[in-house]
N, CA, C and O atoms as a Tripos MOL2 file, in Angstrom:
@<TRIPOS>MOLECULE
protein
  264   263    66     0     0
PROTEIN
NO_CHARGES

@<TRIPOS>ATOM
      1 N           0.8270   -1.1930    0.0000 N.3       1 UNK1
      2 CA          0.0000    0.0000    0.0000 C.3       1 UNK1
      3 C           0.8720    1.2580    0.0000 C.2       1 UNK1
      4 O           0.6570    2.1820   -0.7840 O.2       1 UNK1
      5 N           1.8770    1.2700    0.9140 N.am      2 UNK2
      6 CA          2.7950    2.3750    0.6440 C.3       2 UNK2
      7 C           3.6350    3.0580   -0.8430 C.2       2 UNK2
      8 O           4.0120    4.1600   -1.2430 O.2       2 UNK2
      9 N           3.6290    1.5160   -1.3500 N.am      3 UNK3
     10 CA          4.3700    1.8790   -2.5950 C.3       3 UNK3
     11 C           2.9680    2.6870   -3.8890 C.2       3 UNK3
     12 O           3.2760    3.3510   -4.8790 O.2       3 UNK3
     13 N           1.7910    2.4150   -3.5370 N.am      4 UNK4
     14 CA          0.7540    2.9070   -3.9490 C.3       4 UNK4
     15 C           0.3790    4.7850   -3.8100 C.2       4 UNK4
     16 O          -0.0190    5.6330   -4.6080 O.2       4 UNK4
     17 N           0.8440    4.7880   -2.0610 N.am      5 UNK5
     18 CA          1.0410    6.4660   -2.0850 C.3       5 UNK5
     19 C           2.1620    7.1580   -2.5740 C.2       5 UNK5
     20 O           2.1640    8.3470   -2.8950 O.2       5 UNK5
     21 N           3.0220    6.4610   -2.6190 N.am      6 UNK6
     22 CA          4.4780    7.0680   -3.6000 C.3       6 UNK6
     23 C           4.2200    6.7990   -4.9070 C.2       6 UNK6
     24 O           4.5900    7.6460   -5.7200 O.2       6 UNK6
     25 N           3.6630    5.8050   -5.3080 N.am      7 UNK7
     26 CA          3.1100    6.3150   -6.8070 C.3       7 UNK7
     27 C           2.5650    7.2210   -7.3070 C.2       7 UNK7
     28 O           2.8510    7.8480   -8.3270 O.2       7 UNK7
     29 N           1.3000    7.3850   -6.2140 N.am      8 UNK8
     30 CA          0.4130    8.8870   -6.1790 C.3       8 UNK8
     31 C           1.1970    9.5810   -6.3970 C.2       8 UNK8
     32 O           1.3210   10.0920   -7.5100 O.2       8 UNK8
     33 N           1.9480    9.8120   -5.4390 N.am      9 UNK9
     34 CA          3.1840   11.2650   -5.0820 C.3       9 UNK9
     35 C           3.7450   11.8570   -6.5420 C.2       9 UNK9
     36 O           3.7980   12.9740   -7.0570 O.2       9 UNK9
     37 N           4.1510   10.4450   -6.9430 N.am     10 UNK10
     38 CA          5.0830   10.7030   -8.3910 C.3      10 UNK10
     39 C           4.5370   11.1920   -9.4450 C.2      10 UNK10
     40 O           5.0500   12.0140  -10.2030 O.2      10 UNK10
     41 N           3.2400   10.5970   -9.5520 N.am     11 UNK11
     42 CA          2.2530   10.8800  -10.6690 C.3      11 UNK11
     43 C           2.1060   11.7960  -10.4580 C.2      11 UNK11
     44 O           2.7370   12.4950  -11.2510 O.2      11 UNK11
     45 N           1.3040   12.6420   -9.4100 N.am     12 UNK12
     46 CA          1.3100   14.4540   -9.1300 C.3      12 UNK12
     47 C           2.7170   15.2650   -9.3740 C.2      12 UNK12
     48 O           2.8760   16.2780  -10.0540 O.2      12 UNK12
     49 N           3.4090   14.7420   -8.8400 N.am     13 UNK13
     50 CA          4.9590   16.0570   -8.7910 C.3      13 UNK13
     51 C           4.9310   15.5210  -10.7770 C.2      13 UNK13
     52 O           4.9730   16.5840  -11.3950 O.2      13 UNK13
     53 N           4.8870   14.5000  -11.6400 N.am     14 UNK14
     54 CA          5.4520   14.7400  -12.9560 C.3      14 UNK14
     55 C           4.1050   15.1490  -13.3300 C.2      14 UNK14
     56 O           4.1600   15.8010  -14.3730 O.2      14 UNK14
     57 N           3.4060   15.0760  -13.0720 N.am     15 UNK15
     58 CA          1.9400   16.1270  -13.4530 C.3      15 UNK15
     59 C           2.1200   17.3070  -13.6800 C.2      15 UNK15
     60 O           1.9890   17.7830  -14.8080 O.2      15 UNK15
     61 N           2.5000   18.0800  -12.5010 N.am     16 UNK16
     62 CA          2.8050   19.6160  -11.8640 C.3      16 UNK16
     63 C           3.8180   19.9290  -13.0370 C.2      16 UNK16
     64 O           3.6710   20.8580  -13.8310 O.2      16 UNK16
     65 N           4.8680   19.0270  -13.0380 N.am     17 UNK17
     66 CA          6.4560   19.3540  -13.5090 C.3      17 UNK17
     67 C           5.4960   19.6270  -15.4780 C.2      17 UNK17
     68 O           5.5270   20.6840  -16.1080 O.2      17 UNK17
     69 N           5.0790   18.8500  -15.7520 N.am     18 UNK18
     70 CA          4.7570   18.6680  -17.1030 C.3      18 UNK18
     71 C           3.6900   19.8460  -17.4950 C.2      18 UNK18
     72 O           3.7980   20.2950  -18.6360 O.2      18 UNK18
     73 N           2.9650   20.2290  -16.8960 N.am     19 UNK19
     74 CA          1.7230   21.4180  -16.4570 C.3      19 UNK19
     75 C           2.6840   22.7320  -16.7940 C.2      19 UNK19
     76 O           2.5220   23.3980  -17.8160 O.2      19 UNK19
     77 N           3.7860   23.0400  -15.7240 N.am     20 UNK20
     78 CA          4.3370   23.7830  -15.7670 C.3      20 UNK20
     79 C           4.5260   24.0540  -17.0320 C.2      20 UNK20
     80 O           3.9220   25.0180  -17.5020 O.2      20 UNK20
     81 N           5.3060   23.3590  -17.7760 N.am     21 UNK21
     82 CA          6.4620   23.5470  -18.8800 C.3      21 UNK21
     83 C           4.2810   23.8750  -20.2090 C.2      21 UNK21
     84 O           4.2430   24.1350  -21.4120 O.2      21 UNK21
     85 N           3.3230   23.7360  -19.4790 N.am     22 UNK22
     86 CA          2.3080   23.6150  -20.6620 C.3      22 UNK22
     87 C           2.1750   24.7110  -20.3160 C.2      22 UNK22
     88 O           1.8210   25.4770  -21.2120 O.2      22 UNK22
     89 N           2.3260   25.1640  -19.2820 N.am     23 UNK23
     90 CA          1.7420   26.8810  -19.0340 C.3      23 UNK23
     91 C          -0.1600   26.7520  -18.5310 C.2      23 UNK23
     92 O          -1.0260   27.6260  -18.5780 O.2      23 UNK23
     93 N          -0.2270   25.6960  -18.2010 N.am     24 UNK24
     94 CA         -1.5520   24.9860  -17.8790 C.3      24 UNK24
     95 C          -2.2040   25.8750  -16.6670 C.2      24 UNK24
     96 O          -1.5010   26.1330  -15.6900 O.2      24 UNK24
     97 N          -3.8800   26.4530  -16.7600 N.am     25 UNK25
     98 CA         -4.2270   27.0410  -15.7780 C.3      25 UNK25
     99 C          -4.5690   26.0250  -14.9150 C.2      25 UNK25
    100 O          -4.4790   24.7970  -14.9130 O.2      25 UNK25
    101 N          -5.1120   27.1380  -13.9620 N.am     26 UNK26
    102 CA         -5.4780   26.3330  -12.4200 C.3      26 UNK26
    103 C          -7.0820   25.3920  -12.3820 C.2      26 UNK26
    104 O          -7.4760   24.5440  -11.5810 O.2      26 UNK26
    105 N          -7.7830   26.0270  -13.7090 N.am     27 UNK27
    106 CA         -8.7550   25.0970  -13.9340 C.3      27 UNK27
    107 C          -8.1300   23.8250  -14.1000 C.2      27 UNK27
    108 O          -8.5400   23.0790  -13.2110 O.2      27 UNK27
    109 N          -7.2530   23.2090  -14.9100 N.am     28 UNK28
    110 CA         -6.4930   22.4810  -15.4840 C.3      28 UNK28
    111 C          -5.8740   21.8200  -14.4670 C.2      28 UNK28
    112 O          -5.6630   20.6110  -14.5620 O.2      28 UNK28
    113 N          -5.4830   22.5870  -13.2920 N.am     29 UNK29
    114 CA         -4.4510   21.8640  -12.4270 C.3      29 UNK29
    115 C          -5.1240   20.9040  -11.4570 C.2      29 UNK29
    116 O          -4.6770   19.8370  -11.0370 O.2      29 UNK29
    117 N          -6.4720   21.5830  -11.1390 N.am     30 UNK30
    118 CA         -7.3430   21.4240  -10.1170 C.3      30 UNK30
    119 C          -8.4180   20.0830  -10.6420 C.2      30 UNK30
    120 O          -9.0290   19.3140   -9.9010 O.2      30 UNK30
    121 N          -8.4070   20.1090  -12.2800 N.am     31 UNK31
    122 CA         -9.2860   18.9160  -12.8680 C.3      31 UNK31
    123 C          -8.4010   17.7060  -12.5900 C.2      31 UNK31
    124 O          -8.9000   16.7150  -12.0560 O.2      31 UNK31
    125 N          -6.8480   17.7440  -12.9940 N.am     32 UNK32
    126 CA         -5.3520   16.5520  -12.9780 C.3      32 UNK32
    127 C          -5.6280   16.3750  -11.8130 C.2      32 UNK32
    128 O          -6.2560   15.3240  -11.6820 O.2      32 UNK32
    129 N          -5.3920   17.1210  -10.4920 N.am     33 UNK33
    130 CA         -5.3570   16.3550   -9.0900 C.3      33 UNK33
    131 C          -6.9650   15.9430   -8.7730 C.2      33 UNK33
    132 O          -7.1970   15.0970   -7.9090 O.2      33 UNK33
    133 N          -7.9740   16.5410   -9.4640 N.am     34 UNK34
    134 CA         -9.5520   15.8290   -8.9340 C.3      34 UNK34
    135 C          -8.8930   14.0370   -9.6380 C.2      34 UNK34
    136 O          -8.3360   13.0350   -9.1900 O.2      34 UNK34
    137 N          -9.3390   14.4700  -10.7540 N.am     35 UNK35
    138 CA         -8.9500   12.7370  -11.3260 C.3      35 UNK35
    139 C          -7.8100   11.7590  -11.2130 C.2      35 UNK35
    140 O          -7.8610   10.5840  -11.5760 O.2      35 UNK35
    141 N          -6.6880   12.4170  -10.6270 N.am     36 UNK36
    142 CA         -5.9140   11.4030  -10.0810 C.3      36 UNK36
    143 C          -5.7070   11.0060   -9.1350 C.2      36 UNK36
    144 O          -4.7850   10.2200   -8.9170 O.2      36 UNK36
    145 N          -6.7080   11.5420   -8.0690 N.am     37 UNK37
    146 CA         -7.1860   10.9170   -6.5710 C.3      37 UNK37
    147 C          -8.0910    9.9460   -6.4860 C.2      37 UNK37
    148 O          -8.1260    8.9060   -5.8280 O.2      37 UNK37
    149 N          -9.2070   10.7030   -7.6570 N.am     38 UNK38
    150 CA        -10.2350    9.6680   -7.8490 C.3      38 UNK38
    151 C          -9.8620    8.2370   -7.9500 C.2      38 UNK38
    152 O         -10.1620    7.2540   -7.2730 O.2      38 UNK38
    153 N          -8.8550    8.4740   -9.3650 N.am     39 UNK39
    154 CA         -8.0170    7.1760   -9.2580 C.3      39 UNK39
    155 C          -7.3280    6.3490   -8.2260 C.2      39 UNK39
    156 O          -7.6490    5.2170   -7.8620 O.2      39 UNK39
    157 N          -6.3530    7.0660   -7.8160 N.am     40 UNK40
    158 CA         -5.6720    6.6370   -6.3420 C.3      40 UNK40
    159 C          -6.9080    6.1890   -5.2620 C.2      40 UNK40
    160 O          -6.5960    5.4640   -4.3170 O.2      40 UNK40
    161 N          -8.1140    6.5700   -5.3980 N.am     41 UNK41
    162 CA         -9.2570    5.9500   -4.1920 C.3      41 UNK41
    163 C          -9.3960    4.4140   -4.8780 C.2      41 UNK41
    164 O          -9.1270    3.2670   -4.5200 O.2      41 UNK41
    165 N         -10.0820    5.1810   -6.3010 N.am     42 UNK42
    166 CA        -10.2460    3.3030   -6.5620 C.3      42 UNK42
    167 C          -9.5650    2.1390   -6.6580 C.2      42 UNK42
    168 O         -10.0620    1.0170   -6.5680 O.2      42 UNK42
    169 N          -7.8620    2.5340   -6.9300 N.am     43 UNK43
    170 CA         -7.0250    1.1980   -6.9960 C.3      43 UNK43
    171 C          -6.7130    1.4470   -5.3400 C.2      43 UNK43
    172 O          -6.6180    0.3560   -4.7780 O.2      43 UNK43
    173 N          -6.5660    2.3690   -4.5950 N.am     44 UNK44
    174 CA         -6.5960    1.9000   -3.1820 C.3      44 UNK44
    175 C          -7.6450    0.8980   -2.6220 C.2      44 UNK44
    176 O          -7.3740    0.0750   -1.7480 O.2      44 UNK44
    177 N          -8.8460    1.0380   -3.1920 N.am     45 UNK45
    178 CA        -10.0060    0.5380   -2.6850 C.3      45 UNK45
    179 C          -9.5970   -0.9930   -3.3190 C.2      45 UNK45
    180 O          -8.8240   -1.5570   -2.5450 O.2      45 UNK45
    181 N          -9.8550   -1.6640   -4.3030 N.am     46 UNK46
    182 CA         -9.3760   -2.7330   -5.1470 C.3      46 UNK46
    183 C          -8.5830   -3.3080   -4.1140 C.2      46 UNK46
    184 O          -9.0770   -4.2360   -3.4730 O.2      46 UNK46
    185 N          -6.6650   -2.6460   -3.6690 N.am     47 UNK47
    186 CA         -6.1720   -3.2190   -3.1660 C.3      47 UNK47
    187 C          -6.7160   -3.7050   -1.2360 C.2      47 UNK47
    188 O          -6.4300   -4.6400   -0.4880 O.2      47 UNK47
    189 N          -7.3380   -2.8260   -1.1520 N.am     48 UNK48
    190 CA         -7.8620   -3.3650    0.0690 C.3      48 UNK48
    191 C          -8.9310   -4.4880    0.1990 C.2      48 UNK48
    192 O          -9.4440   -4.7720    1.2820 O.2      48 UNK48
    193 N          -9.1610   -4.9590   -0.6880 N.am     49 UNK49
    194 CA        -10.5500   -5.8830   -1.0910 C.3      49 UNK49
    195 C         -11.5380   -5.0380   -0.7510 C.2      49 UNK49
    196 O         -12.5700   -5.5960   -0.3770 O.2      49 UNK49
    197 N         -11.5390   -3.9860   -0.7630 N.am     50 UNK50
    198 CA        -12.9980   -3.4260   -0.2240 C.3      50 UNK50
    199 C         -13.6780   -2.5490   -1.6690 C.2      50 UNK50
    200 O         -13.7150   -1.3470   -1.4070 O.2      50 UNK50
    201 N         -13.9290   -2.6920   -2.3420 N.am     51 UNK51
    202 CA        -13.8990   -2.1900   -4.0170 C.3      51 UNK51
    203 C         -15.4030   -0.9390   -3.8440 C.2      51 UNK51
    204 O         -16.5950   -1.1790   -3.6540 O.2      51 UNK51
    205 N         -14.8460    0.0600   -3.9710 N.am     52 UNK52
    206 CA        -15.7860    1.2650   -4.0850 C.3      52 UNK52
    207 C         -16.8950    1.0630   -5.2860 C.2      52 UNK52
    208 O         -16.7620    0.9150   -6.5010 O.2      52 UNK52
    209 N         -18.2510    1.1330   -4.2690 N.am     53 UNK53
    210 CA        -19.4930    1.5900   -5.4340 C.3      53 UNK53
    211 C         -19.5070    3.1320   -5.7910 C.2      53 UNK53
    212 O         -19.9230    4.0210   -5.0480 O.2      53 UNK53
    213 N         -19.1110    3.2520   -6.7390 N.am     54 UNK54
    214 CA        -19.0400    4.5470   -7.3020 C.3      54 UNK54
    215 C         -20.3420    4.7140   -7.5310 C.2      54 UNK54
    216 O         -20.5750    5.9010   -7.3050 O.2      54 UNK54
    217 N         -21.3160    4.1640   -7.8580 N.am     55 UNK55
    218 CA        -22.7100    4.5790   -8.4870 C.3      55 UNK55
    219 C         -23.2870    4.5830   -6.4170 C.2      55 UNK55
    220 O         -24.5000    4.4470   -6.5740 O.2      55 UNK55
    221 N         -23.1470    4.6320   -5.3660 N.am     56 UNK56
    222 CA        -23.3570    4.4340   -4.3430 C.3      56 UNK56
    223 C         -22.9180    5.7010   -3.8710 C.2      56 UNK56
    224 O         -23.5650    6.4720   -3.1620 O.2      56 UNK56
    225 N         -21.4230    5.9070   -4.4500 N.am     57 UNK57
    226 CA        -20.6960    7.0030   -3.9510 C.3      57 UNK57
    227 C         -21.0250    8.1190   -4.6940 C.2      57 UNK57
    228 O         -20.7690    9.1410   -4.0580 O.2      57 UNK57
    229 N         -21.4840    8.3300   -5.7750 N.am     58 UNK58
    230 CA        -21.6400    9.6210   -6.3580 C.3      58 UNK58
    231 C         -23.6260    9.9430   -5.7630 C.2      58 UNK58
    232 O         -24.1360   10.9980   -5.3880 O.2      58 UNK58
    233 N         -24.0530    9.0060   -5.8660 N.am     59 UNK59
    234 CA        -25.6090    9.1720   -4.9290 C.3      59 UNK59
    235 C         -25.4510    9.7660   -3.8350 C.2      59 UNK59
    236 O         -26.1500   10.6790   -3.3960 O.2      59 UNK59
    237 N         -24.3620    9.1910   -3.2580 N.am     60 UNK60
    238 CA        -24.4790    9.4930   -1.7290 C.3      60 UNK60
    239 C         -24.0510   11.5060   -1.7800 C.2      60 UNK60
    240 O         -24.7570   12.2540   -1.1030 O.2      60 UNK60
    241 N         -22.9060   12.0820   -2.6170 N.am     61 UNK61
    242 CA        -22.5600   13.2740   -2.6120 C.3      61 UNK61
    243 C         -23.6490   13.9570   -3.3470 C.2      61 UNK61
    244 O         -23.6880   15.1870   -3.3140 O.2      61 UNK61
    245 N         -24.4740   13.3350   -3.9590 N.am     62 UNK62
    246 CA        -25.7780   14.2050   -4.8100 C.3      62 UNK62
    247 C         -26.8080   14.3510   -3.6200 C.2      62 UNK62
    248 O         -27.4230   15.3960   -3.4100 O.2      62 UNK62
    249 N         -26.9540   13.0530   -2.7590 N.am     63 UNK63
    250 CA        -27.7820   13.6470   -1.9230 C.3      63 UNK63
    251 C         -27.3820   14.6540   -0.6440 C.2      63 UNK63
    252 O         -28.1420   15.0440    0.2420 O.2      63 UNK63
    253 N         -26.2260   14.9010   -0.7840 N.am     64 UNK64
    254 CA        -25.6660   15.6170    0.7440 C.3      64 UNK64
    255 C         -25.4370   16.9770    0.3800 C.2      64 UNK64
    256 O         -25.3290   17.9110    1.1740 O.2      64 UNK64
    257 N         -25.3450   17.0570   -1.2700 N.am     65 UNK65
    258 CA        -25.4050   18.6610   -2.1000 C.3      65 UNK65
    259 C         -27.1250   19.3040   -2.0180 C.2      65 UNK65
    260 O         -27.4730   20.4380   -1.6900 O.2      65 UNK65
    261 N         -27.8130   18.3720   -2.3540 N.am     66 UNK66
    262 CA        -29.2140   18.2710   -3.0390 C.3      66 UNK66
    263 C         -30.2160   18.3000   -2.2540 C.2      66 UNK66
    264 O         -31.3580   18.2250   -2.7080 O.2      66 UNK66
@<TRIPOS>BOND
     1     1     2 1
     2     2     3 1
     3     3     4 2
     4     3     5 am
     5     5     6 1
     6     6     7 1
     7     7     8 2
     8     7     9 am
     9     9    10 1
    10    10    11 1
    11    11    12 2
    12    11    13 am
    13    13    14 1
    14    14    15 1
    15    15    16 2
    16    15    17 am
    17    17    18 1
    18    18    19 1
    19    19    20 2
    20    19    21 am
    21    21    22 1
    22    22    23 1
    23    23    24 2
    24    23    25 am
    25    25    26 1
    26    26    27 1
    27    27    28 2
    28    27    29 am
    29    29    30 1
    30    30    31 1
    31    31    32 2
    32    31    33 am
    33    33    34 1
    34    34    35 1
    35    35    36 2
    36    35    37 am
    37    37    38 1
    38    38    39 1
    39    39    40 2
    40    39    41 am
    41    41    42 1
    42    42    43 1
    43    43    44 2
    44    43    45 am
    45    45    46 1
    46    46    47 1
    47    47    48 2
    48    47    49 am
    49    49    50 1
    50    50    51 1
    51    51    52 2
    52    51    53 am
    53    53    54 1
    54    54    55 1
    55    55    56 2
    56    55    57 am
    57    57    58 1
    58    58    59 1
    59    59    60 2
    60    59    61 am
    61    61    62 1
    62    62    63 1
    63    63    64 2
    64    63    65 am
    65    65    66 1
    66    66    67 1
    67    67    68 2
    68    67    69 am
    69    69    70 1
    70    70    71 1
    71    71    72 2
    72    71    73 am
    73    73    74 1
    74    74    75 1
    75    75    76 2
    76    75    77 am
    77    77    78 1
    78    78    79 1
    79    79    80 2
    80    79    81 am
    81    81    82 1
    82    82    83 1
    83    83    84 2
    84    83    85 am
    85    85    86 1
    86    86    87 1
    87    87    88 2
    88    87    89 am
    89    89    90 1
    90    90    91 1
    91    91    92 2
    92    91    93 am
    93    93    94 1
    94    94    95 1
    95    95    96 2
    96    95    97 am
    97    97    98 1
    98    98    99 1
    99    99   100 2
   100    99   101 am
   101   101   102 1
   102   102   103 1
   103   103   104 2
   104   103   105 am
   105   105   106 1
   106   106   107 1
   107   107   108 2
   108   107   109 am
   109   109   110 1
   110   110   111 1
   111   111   112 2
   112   111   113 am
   113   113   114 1
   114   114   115 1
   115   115   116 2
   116   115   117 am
   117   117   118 1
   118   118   119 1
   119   119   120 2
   120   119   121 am
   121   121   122 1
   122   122   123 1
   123   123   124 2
   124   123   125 am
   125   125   126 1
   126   126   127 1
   127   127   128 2
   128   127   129 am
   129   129   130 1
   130   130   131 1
   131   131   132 2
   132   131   133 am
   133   133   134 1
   134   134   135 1
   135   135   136 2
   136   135   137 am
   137   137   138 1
   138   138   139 1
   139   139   140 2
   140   139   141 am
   141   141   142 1
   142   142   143 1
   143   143   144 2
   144   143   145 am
   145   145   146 1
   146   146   147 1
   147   147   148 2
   148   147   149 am
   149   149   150 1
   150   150   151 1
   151   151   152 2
   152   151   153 am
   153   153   154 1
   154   154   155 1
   155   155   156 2
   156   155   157 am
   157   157   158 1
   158   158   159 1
   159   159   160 2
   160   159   161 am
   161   161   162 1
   162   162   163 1
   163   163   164 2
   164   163   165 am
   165   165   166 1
   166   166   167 1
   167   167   168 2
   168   167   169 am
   169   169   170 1
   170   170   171 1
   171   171   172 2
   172   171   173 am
   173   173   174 1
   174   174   175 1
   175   175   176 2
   176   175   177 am
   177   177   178 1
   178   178   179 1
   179   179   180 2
   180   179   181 am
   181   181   182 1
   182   182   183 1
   183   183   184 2
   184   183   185 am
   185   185   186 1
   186   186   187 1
   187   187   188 2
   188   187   189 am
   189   189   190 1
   190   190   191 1
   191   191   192 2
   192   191   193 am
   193   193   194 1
   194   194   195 1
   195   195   196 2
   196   195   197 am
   197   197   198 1
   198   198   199 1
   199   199   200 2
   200   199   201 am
   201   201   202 1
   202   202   203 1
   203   203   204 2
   204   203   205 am
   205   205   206 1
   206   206   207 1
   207   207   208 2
   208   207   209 am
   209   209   210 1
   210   210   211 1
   211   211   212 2
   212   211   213 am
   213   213   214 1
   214   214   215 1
   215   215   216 2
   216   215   217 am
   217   217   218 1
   218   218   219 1
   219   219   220 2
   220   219   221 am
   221   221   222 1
   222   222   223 1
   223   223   224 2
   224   223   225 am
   225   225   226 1
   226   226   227 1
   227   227   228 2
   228   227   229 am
   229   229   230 1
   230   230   231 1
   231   231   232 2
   232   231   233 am
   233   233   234 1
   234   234   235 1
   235   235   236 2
   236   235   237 am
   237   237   238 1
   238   238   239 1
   239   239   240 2
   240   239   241 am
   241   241   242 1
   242   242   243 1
   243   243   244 2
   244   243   245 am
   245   245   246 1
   246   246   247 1
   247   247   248 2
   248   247   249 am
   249   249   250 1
   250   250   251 1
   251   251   252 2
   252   251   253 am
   253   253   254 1
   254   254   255 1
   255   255   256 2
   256   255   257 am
   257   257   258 1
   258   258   259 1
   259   259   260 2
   260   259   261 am
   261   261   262 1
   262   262   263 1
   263   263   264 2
@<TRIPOS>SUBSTRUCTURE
     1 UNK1         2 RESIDUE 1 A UNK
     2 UNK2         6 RESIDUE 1 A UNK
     3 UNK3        10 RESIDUE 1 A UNK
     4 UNK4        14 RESIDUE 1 A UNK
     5 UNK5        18 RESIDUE 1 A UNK
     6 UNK6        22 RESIDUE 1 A UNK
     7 UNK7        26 RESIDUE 1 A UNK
     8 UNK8        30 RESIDUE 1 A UNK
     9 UNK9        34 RESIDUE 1 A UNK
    10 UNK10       38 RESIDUE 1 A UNK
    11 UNK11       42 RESIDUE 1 A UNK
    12 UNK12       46 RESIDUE 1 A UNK
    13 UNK13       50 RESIDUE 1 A UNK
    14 UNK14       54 RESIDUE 1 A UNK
    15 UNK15       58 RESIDUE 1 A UNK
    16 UNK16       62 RESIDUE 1 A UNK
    17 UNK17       66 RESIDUE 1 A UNK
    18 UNK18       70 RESIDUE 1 A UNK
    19 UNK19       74 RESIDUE 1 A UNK
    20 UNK20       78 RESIDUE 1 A UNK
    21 UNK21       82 RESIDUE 1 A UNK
    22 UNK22       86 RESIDUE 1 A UNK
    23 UNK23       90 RESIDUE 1 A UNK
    24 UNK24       94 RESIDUE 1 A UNK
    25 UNK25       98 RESIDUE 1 A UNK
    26 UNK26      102 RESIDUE 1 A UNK
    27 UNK27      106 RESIDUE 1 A UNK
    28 UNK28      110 RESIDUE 1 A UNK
    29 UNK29      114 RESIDUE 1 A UNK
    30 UNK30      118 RESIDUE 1 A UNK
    31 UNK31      122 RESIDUE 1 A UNK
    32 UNK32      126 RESIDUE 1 A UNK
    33 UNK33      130 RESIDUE 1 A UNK
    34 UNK34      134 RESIDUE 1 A UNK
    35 UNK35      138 RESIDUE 1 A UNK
    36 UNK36      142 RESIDUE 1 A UNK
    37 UNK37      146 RESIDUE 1 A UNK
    38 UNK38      150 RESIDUE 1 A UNK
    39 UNK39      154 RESIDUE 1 A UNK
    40 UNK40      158 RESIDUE 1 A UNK
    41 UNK41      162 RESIDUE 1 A UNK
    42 UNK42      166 RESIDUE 1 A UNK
    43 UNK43      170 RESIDUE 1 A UNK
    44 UNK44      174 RESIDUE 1 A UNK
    45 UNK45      178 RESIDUE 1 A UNK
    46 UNK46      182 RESIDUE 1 A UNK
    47 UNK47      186 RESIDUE 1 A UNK
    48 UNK48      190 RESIDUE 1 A UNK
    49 UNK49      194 RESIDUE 1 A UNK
    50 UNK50      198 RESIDUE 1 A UNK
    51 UNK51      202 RESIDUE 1 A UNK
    52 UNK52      206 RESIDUE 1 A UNK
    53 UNK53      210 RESIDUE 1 A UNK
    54 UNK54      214 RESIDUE 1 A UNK
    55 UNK55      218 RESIDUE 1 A UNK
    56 UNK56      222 RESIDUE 1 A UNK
    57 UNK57      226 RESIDUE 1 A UNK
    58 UNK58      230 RESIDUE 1 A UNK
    59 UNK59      234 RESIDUE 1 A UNK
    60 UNK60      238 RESIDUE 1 A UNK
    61 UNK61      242 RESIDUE 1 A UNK
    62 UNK62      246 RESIDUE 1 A UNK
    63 UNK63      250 RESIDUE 1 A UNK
    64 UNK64      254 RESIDUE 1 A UNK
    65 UNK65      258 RESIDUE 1 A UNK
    66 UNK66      262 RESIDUE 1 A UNK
């Protein structure tokens, strides 16, 4: 699991590093780290055997907005 949050880590800092050099706004920066957490939840989830209902999980934030 650890080697899973240092993957995270890596994937963000060559994200940032690659962003930079695009001249990429903060809309842009803020969409890369939404979706690569998202990610990092679900293969975290997978590796824990505990496998996220996303159709459970996006209900559940529609009803707590809504």
């Amino acid at each position: 699991m650890i080697w899973l949050v240092l993957l995270y880590a890596a994937f963000l800092a060559a994200g940032f590093f690659a962003m930079k050099a695009m001249r990429a706004t903060r809309k842009e920066k803020a969409l890369f780290v939404t979706i690569t957490t998202i990610g990092g939840i679900l293969w975290g989830s997978l590796l824990l055997q505990r496998p996220l209902d996303v159709n459970r999980a996006i209900a559940t934030v529609i009803d707590y907005f809504l």
